[in-house]
Every structure is written in C-alpha cells, then in structure tokens.
mmCIF file of C-alpha atoms and ligand atoms in Angstrom:
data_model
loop_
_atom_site.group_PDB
_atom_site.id
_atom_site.type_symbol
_atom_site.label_atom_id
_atom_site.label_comp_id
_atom_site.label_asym_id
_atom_site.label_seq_id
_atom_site.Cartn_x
_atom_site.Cartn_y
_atom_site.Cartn_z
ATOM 1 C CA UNK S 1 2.261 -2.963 -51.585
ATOM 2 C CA UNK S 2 3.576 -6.760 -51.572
ATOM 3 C CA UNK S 3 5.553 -7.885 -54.196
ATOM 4 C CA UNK S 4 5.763 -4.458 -55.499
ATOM 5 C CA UNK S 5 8.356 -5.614 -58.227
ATOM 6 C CA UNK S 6 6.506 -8.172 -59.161
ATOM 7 C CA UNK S 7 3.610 -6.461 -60.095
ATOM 8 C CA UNK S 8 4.961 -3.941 -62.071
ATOM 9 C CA UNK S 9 6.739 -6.646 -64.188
ATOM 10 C CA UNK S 10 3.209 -8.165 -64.787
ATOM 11 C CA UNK S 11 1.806 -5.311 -65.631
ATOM 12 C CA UNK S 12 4.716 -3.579 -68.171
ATOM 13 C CA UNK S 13 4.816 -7.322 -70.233
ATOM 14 C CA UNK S 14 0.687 -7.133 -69.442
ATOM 15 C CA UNK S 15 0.792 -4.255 -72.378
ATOM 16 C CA UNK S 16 3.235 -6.299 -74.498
ATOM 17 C CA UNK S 17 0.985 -9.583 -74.824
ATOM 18 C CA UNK S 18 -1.704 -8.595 -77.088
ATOM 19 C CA UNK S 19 0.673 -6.707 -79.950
ATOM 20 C CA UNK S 20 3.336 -9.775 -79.571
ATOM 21 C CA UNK S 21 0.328 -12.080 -80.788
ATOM 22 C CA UNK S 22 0.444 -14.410 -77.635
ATOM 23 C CA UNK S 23 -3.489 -13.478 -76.503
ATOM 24 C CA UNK S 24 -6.525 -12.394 -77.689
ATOM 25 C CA UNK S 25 -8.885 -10.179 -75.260
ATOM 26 C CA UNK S 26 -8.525 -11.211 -71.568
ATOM 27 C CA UNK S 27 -6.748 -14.962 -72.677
ATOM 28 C CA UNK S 28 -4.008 -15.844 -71.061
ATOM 29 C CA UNK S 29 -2.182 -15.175 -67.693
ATOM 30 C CA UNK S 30 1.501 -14.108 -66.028
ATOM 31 C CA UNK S 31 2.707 -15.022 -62.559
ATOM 32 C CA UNK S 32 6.138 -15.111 -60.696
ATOM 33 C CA UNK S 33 6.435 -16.316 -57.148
ATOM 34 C CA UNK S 34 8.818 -14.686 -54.403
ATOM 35 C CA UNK S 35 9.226 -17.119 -51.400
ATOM 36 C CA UNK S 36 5.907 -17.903 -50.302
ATOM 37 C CA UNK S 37 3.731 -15.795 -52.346
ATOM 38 C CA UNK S 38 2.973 -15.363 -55.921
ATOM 39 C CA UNK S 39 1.876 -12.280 -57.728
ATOM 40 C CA UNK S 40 -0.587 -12.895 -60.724
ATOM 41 C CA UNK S 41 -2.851 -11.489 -63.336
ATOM 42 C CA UNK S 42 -6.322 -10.533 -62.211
ATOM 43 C CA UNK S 43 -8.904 -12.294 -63.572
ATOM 44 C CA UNK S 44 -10.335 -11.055 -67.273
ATOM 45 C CA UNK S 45 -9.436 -7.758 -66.752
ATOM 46 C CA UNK S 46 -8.736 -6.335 -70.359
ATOM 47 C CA UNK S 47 -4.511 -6.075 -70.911
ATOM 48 C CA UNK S 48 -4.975 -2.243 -71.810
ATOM 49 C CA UNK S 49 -6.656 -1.535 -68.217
ATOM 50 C CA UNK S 50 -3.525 -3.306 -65.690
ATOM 51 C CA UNK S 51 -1.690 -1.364 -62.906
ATOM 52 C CA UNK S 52 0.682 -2.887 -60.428
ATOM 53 C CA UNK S 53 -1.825 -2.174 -57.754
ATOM 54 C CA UNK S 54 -4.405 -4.610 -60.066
ATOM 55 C CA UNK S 55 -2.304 -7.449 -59.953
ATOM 56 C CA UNK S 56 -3.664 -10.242 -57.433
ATOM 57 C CA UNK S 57 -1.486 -11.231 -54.417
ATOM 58 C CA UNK S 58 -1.648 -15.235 -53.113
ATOM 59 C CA UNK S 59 -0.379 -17.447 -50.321
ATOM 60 C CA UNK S 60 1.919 -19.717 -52.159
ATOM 61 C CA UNK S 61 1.259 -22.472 -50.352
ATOM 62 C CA UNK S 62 -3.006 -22.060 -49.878
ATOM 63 C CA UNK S 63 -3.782 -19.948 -53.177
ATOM 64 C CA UNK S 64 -5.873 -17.882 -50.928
ATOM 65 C CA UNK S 65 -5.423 -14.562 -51.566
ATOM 66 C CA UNK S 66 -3.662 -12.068 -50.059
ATOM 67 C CA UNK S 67 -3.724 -8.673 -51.229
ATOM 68 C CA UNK S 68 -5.386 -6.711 -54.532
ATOM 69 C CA UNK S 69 -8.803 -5.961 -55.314
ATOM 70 C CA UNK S 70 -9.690 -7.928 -57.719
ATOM 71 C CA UNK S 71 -9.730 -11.679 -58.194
ATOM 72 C CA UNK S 72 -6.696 -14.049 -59.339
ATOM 73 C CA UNK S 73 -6.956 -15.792 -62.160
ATOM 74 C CA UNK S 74 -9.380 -18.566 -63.160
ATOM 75 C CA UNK S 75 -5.615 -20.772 -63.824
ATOM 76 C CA UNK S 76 -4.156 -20.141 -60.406
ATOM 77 C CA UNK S 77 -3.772 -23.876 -59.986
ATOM 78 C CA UNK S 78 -2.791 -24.166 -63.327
ATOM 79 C CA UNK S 79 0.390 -21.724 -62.195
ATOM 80 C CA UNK S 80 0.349 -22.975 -58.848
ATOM 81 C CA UNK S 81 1.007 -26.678 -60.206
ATOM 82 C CA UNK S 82 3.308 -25.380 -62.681
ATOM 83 C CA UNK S 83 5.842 -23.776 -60.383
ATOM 84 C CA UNK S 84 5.339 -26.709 -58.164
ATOM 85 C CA UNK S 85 6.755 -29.252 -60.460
ATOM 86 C CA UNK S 86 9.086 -26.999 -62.384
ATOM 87 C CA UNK S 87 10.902 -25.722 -59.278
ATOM 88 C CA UNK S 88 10.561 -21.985 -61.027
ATOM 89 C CA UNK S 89 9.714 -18.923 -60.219
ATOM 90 C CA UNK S 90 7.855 -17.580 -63.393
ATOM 91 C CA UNK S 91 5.011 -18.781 -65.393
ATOM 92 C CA UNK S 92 3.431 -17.661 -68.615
ATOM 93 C CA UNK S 93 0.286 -18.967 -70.226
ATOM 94 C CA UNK S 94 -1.532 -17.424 -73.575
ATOM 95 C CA UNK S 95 -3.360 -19.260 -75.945
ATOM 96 C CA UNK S 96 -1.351 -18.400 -78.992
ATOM 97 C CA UNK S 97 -2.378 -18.935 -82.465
ATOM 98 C CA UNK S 98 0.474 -21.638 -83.554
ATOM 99 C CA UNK S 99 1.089 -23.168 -79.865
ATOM 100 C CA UNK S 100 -2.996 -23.942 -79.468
ATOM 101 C CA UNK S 101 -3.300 -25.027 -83.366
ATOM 102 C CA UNK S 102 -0.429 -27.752 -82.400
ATOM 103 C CA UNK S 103 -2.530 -28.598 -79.467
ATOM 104 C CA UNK S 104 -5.751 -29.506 -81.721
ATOM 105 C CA UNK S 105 -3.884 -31.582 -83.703
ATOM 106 C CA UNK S 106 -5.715 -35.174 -83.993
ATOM 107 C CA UNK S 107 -2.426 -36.708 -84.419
ATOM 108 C CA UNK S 108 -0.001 -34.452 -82.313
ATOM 109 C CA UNK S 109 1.133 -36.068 -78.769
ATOM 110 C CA UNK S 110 3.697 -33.999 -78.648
ATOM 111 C CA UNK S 111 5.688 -30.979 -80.514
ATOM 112 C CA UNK S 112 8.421 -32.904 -81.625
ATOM 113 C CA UNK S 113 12.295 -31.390 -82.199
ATOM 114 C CA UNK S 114 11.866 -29.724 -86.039
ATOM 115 C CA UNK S 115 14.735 -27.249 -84.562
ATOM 116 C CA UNK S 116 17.214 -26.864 -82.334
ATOM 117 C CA UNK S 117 14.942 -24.577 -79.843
ATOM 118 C CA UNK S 118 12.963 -27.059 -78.672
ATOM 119 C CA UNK S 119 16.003 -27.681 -75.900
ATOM 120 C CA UNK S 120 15.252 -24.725 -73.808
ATOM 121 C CA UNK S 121 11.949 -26.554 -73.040
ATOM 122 C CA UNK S 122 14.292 -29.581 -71.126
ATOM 123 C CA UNK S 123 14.038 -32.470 -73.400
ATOM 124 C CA UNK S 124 13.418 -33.199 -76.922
ATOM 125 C CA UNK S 125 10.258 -32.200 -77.479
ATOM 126 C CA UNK S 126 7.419 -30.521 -75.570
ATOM 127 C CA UNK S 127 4.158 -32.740 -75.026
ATOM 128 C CA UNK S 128 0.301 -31.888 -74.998
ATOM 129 C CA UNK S 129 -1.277 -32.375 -71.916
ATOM 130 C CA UNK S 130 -4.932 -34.165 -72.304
ATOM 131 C CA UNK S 131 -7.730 -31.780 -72.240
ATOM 132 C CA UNK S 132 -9.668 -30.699 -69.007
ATOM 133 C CA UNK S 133 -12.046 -27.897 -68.390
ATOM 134 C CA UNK S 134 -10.249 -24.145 -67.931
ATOM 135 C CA UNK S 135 -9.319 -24.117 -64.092
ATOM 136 C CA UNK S 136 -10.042 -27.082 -63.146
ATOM 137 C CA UNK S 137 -8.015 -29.292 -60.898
ATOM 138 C CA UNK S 138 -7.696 -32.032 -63.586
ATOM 139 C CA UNK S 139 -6.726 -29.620 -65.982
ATOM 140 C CA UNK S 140 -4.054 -28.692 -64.083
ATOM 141 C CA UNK S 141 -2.744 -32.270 -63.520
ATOM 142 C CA UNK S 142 -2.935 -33.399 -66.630
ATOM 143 C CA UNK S 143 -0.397 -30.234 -67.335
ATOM 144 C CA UNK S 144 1.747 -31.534 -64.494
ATOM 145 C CA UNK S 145 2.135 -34.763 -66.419
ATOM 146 C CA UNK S 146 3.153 -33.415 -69.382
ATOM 147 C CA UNK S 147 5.836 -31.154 -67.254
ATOM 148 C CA UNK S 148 7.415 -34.082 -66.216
ATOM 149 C CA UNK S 149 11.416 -33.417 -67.175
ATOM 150 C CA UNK S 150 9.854 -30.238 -68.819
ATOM 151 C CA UNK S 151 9.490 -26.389 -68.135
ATOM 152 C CA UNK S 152 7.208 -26.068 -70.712
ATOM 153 C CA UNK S 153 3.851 -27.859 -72.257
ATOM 154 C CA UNK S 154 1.001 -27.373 -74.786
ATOM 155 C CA UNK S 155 -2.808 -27.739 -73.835
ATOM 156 C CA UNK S 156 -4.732 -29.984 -75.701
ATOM 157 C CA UNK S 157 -7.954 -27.145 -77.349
ATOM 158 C CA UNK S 158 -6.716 -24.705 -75.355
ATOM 159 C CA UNK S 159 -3.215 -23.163 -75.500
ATOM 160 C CA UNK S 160 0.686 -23.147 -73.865
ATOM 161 C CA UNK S 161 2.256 -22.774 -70.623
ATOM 162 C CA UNK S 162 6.286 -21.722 -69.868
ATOM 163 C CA UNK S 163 8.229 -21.401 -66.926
ATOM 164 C CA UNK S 164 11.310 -19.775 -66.133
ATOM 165 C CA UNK S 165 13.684 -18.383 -63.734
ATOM 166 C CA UNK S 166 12.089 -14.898 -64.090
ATOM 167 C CA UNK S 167 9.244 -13.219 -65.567
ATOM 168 C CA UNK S 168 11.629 -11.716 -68.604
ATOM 169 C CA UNK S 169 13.154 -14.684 -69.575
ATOM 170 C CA UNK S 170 9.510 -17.016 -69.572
ATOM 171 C CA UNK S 171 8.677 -14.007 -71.767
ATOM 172 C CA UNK S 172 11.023 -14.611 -74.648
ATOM 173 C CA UNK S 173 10.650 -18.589 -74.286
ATOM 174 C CA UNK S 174 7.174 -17.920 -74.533
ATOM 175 C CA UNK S 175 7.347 -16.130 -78.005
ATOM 176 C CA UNK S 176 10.242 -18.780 -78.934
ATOM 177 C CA UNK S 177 7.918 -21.746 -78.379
ATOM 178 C CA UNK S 178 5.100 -19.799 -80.499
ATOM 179 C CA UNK S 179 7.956 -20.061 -82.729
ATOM 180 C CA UNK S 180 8.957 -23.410 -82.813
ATOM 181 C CA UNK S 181 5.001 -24.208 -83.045
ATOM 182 C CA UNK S 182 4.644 -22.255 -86.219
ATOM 183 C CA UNK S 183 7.748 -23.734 -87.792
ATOM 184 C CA UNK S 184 6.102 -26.900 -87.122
ATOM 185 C CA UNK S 185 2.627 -26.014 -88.756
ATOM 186 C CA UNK S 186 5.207 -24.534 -92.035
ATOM 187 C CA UNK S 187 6.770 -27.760 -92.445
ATOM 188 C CA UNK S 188 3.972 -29.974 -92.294
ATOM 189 C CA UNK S 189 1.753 -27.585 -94.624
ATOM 190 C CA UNK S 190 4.263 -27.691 -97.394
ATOM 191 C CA UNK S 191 6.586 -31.511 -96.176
ATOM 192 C CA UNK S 192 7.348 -33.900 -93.930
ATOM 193 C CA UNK S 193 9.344 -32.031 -91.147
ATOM 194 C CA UNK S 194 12.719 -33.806 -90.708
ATOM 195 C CA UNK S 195 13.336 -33.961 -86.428
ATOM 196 C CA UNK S 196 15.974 -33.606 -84.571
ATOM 197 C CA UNK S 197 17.128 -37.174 -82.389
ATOM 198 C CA UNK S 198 17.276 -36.962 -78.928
ATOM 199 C CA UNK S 199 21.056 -37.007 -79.493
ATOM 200 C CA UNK S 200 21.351 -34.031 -81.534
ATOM 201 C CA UNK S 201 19.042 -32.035 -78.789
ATOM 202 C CA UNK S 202 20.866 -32.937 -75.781
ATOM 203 C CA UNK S 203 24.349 -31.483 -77.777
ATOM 204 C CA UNK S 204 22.462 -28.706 -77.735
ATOM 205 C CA UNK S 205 21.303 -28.605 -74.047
ATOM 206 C CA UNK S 206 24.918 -29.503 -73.095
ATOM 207 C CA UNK S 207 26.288 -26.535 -75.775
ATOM 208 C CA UNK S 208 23.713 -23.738 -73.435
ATOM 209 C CA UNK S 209 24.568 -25.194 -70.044
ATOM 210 C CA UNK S 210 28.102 -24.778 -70.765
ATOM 211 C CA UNK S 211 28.291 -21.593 -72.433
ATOM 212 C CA UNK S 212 25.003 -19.985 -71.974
ATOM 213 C CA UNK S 213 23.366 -18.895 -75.415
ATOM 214 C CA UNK S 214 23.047 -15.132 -76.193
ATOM 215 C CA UNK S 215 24.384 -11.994 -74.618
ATOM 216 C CA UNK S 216 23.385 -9.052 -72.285
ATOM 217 C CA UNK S 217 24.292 -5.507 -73.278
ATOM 218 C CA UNK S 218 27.137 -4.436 -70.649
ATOM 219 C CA UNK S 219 26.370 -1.277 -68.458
ATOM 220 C CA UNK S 220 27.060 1.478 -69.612
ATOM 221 C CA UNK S 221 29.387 3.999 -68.551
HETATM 222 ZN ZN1 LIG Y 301 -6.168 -20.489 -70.684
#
C-alpha cells in the first residue's frame, strides 16, 4: 500500500475529528504529502467508516489519482494549493463552529491578534479568504491569497484551513485556531477585544523560534 503511514495517520485523527468539535458529518478533510504524492481523505465518506486502505492516493504534481478505491476529496486543490504555497507537508480543513462563525462576519477581514496564539499562524493575524464555490479553482486561490506569509487562513461562509510540518502537529494548531476564533467571538459578545501589535506578536514568534514552545514526554526506559 503507498504511503502506508500516511494513511493510517489520516485515518486514527479521522476518528478524533467529530468528538474534538472540528466537523460535522462528512465536513472537512486531512492530507499530508510525502515527496511527490499526497495521501488524503476520501470523499464524504462518514469519519466512523475510514481505514488506511480508504484513504485516496494522488500524484502530487497532477492530482490524478493514484491508488484507493474511492474518490479524493472534493478540496484536493484546495490542499494541493495549500501545500504549494506553504512549503508543508500537512493540511487540515474542518468547518468548525467558531473558525466558520469568524468567517461570516460582515465586518471581519481578518482574525486579528486577541492572544498571543495567533503567532503560530506566521504573522499577526490570520485573514479570510473571499468566498468561492466548495472545490473550485477560485476557491482555492482566493485561499492562496490569504496564505500569503501565512500557514493558516479562514474561509469566508465556509470554514478553516492549517498547515504544518506533520499531520500531528496541523492537528493541535487546528484545535488552537478554533481556539483563538472562539476567544474572539467571547470578547466581542461581552467587549471590545484589546489586540495584540504586530510588535508584541513577532516577540512571540522570535520567543518559539528560539526556544521552541512546549515539551515532548522523553522515552521511556
Ligand atoms: Zn470545506
């Protein structure tokens, strides 16, 4: 099986996504590229029902596909574009309850910095890419706009896409920038959120890249 690894990555956080509250039904998609193909959620094939072997195989380069039996994704160029211009290897996009309500926001062009978070998205704050039909070509380059300097934008009506490094890691940011989203939607339901300045964010950014943020458990034994 190709990108055997990869599959069963999509498929273990597969059974995570509907209890963590980042999709609803068949919404939303996971992919992570190895050199010059990408493994990547099936096309509305209900979480529960995923296997490794389910998981849709595709030329990198083309899209076409290369191995699984059932179709990719109706975002594959959303992901395709997304790794593209990011320069990652992961990509994770739900349509989330806080991340798509800041998205359908009259008067939100962005998800500005209300906290510190908003820096493991690459700048100081995380736009909304203009609306375009689901899997469309314009739809994914309105998202490569908004990606520019970013690994991370909202969808204008329709929901959020991360990347990262690896499929674990665009994971968590994906929860954390459900997070920020609903600390936004707090702040302005009860005040006026007070934001971060560019200055304050790029301490941050500087703080992680020199001294990483979190730890890993060390091995046991
Ligand atoms: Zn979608």
């Amino acid at each position: 099986m190709l990108l055997q690894t990869a599959r069963e990555e999509i498929a273990q956080a597969c059974s995570r996504l509907t209890s963590d509250g980042l999709v609803v039904g068949t919404a939303g998609n996971l992919s992570v590229r190895e050199g010059d193909m990408l493994a990547i959620t099936p096309s509305g094939l209900p979480y529960q029902d995923m296997r490794p072997d389910l998981v849709a195989v595709v030329d990198y380069h083309t899209g076409e596909q290369v191995e699984g039996p059932l179709k990719p994704a109706s975002e594959l160029d959303l992901h395709l574009t997304t790794l593209r211009v990011t320069g990652l290897n992961a990509v994770v996009h739900t349509h989330s309850h806080a991340a798509t309500t800041v998205a359908s926001l009259q008067d939100v062009a962005v998800l500005p910095a209300v906290h510190y978070y908003i820096s493991m998205f690459g700048g100081p704050d995380v736009r909304v890419a203009d609306y375009a039909v689901y899997g469309s070509p314009e739809l994914a380059a309105n998202v490569a706009k908004a990606l520019e300097g970013r690994t991370a934008a909202l969808m204008s009506n329709h929901g959020s896409v991360v990347a990262g490094p690896a499929l674990s890691a665009t994971y968590t940011l994906a929860l954390e920038l459900e997070w920020v989203c609903d600390l936004y939607l707090r702040t302005r339901a009860v005040g006026t959120p007070k934001i971060l300045s560019d200055a304050q964010i790029e301490a941050v950014a500087r703080k992680i890249r020199d001294t990483g943020y979190g730890q890993s458990a060390p091995k046991e034994g």
